[in-house]
Short mmCIF file of C-alpha atoms in Angstrom, two decimals:
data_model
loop_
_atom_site.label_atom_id
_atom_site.label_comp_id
_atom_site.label_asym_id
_atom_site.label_seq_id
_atom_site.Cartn_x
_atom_site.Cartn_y
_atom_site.Cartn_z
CA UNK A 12 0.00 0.00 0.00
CA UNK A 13 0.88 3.66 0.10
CA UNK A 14 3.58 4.58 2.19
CA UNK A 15 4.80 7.40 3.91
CA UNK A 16 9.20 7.49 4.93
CA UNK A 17 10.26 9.80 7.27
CA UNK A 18 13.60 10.22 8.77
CA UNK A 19 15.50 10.60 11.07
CA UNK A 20 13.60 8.79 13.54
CA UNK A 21 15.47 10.68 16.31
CA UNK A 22 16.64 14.14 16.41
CA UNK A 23 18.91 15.09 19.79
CA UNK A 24 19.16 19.10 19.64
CA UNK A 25 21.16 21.24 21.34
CA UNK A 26 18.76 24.93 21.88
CA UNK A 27 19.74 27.41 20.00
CA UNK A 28 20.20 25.15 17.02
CA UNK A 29 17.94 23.99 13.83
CA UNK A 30 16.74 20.91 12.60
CA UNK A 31 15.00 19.39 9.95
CA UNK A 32 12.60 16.54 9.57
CA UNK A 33 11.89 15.27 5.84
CA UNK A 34 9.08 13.08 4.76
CA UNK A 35 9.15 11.01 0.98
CA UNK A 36 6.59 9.45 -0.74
CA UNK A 37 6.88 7.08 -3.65
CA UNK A 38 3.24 7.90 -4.90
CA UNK A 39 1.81 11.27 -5.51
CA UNK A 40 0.13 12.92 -2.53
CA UNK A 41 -2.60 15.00 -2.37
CA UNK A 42 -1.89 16.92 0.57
CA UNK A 43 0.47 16.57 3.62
CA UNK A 44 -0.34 17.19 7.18
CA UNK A 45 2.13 17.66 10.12
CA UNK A 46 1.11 16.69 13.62
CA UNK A 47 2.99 17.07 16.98
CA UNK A 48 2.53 14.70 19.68
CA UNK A 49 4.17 15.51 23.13
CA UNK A 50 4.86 12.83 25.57
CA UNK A 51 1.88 10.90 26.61
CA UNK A 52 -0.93 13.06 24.56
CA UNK A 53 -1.92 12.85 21.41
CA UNK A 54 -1.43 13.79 18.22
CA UNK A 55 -2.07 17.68 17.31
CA UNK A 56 -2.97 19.20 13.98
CA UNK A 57 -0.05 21.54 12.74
CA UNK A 58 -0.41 22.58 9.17
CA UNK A 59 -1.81 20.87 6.14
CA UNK A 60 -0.26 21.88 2.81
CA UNK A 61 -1.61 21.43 -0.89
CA UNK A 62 -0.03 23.08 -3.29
CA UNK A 63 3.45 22.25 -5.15
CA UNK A 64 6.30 23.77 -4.10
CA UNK A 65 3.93 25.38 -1.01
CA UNK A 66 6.00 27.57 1.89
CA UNK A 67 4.06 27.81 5.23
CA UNK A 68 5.68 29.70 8.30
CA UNK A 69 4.58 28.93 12.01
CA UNK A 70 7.15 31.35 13.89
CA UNK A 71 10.01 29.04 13.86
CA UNK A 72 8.52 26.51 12.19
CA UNK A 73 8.80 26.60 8.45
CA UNK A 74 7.18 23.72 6.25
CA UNK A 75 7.21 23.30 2.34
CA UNK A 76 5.79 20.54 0.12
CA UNK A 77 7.80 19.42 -2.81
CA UNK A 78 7.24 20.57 -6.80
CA UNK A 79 6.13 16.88 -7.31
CA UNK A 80 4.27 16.45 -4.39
CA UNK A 81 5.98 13.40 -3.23
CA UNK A 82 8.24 15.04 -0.33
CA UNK A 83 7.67 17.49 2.46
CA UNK A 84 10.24 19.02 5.59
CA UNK A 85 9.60 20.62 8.30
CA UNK A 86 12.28 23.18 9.49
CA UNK A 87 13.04 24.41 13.03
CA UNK A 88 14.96 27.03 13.62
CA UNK A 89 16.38 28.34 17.47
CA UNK A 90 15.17 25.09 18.78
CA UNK A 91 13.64 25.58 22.34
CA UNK A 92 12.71 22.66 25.13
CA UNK A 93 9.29 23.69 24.33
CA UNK A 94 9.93 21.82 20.56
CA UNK A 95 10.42 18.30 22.51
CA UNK A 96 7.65 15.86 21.04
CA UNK A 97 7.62 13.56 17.94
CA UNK A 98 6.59 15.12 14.85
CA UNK A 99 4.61 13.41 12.25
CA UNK A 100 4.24 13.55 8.76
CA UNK A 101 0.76 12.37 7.41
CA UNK A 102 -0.09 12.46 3.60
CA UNK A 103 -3.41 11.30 1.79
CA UNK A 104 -2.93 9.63 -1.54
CA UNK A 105 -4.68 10.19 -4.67
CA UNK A 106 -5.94 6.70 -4.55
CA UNK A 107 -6.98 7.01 -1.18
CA UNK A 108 -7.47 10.52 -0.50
CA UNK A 109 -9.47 10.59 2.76
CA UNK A 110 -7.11 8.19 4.50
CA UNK A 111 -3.77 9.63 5.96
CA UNK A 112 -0.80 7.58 5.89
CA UNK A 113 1.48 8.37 8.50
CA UNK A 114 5.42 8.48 8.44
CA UNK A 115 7.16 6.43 11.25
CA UNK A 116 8.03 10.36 13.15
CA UNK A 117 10.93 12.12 14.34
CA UNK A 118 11.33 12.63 18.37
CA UNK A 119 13.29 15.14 18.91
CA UNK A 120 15.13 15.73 22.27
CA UNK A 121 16.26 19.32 23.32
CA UNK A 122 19.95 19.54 25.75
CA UNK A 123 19.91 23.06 27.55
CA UNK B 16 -10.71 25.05 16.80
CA UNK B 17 -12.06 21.52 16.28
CA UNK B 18 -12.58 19.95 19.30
CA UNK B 19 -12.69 15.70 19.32
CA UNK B 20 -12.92 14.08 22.73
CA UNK B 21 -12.45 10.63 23.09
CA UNK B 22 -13.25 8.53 26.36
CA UNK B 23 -12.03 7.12 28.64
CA UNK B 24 -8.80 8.09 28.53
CA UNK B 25 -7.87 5.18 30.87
CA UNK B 26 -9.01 1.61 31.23
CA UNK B 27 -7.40 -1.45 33.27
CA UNK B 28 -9.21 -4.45 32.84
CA UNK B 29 -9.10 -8.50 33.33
CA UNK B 30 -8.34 -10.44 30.20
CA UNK B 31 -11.72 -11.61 29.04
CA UNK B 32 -13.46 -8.02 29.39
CA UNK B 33 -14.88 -6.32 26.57
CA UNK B 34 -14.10 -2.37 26.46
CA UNK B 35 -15.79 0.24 24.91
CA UNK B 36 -14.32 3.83 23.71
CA UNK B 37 -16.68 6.48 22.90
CA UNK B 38 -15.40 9.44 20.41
CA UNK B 39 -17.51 12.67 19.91
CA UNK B 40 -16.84 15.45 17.40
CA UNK B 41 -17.94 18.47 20.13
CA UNK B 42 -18.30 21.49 17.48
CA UNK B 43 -18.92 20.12 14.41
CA UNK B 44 -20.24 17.36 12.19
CA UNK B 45 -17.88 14.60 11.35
CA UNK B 46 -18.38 12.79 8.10
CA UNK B 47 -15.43 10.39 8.89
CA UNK B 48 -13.89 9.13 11.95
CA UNK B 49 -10.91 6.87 11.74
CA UNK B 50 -9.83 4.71 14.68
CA UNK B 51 -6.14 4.14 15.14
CA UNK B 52 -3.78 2.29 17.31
CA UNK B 53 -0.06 3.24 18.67
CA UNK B 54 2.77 1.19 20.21
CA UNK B 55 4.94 2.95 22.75
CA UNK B 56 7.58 4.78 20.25
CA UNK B 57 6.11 4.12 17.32
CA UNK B 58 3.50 6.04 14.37
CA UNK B 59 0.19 5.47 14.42
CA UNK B 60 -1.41 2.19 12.75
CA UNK B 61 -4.65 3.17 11.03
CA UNK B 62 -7.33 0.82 12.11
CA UNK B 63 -10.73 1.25 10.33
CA UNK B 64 -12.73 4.28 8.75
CA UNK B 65 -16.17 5.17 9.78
CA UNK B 66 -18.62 7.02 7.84
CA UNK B 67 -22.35 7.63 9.68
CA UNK B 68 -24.79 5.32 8.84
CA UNK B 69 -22.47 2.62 7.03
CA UNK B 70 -20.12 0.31 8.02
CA UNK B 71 -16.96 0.49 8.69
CA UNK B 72 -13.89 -0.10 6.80
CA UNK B 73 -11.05 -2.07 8.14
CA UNK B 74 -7.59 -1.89 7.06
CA UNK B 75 -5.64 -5.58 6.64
CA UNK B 76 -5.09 -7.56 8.71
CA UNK B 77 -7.56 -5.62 11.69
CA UNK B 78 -10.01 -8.26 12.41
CA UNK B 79 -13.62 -6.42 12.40
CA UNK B 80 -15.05 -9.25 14.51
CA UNK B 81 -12.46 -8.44 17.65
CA UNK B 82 -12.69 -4.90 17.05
CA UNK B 83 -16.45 -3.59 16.14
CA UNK B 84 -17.02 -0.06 15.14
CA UNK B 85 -20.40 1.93 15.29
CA UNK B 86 -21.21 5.26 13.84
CA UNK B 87 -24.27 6.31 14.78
CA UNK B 88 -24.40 9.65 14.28
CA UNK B 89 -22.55 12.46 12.88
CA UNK B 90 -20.85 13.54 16.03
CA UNK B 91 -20.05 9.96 17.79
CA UNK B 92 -18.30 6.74 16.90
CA UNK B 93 -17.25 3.84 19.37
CA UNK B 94 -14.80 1.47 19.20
CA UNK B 95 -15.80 -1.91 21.17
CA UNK B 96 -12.64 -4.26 22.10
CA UNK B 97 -14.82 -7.55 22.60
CA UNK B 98 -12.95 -10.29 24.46
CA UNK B 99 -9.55 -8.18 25.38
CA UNK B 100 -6.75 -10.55 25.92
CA UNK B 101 -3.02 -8.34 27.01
CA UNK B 102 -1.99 -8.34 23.67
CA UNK B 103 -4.63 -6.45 22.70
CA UNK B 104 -3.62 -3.54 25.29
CA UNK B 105 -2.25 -0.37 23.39
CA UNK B 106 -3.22 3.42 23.05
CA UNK B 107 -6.06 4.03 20.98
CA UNK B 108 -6.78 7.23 19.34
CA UNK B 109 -9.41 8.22 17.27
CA UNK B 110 -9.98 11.50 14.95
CA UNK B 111 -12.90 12.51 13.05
CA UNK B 112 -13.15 15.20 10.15
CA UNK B 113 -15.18 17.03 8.17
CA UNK B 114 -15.44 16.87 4.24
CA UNK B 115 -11.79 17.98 2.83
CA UNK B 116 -10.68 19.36 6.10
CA UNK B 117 -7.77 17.67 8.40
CA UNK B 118 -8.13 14.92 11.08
CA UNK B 119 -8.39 15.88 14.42
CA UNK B 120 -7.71 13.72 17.25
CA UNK B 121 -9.31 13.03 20.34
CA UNK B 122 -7.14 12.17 23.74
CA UNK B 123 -6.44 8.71 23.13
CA UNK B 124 -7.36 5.92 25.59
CA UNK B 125 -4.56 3.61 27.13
CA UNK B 126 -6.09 0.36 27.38
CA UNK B 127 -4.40 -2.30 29.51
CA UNK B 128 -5.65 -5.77 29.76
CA UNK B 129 -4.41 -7.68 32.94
#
């Protein structure tokens, strides 16, 4: 079936510094979605983007959706303990295009 | 913002017991709820899709029997665990949308089976 990769499974940041998380399909998506899950809770809706080659800012968060609509990243920049979680990738395929397929996430650890 | 609360958020139980977890879309109509499971440190598996008023669609290898879905209405779905044996203990979380809009999730209910 469809498949979402994203890597790296585990990001250890030092604050202050950036980061990136990058997701690949081998099918065309849709759209993307990006979630963030803290420790314990559950999964919260970040940003969904569409359009190729789409650019959405969240203060230091900056995501963009490939020009074939097969890849996506999320950027952090000035990490801050406040960024610890796992974030998720989630596309919906063509095909299937009211089911999201979620990437395997990237927990990301913050040293002071 | 979309609001999807999911219940109970905690259940310890005796091997045997069947379970049932409740999910409500609070402020608006979902057409679609989806019911998921999640190992510690890993993504979340996609169990079935629920639309109101039909049955639900499982994903492979989810067996619909064990796990049994109802939709009733547009702002609840439940998610019956009949017969729970320990390897069927795992966080469950379910999300519901509206037509062409993103998932949103509900709490999540940590289910252990003794």
């Amino acid at each position: 079936g469809q498949q979402v990769m994203q890597i790296p499974q585990y990001q250890h940041v030092q604050e202050g510094e950036d980061f990136t998380t990058y997701c690949n399909s081998s099918t065309t998506l849709s759209n993307i979605q990006w979630y963030k899950q803290r420790p314990g809770g559950h999964p919260v809706f970040l940003i969904q983007l569409v359009k190729s080659g789409e650019v959405k800012k969240q203060k230091r968060l900056t995501f963009q959706f490939g020009e074939a609509k097969k890849n996506s990243s999320l950027h952090i920049t000035a990490t801050q303990t406040t960024d610890v979680g796992t974030y998720f990738c989630a596309g919906t395929h063509i095909i299937n295009d009211y089911k999201l397929s979620f990437g395997a996430g990237t927990t990301v650890t913050v040293r002071a | 913002g979309a609001v999807v609360s999911q219940h109970p958020s905690r259940v310890i139980c005796k091997s045997g017991t069947s379970v049932k977890i409740e999910c409500r879309s609070l402020d608006f109509q979902a057409t679609t709820m989806f019911w998921y499971r999640q190992f510690p440190k890993q993504s979340l598996m996609l169990m079935a899709t629920s639309n109101e008023g039909s049955k639900a669609t499982y994903e492979q290898g989810v067996e619909k029997d064990k796990f049994l879905i109802n939709h009733a209405s547009l702002t609840l779905s439940t998610l019956t665990v009949t017969s729970a044996h320990p390897e069927d203990s795992s966080f469950y979380i379910c999300s519901a949308r509206e037509a062409q809009k993103p998932q949103h999730f509900g709490d999540g209910t940590r289910l252990s089976i003794l």
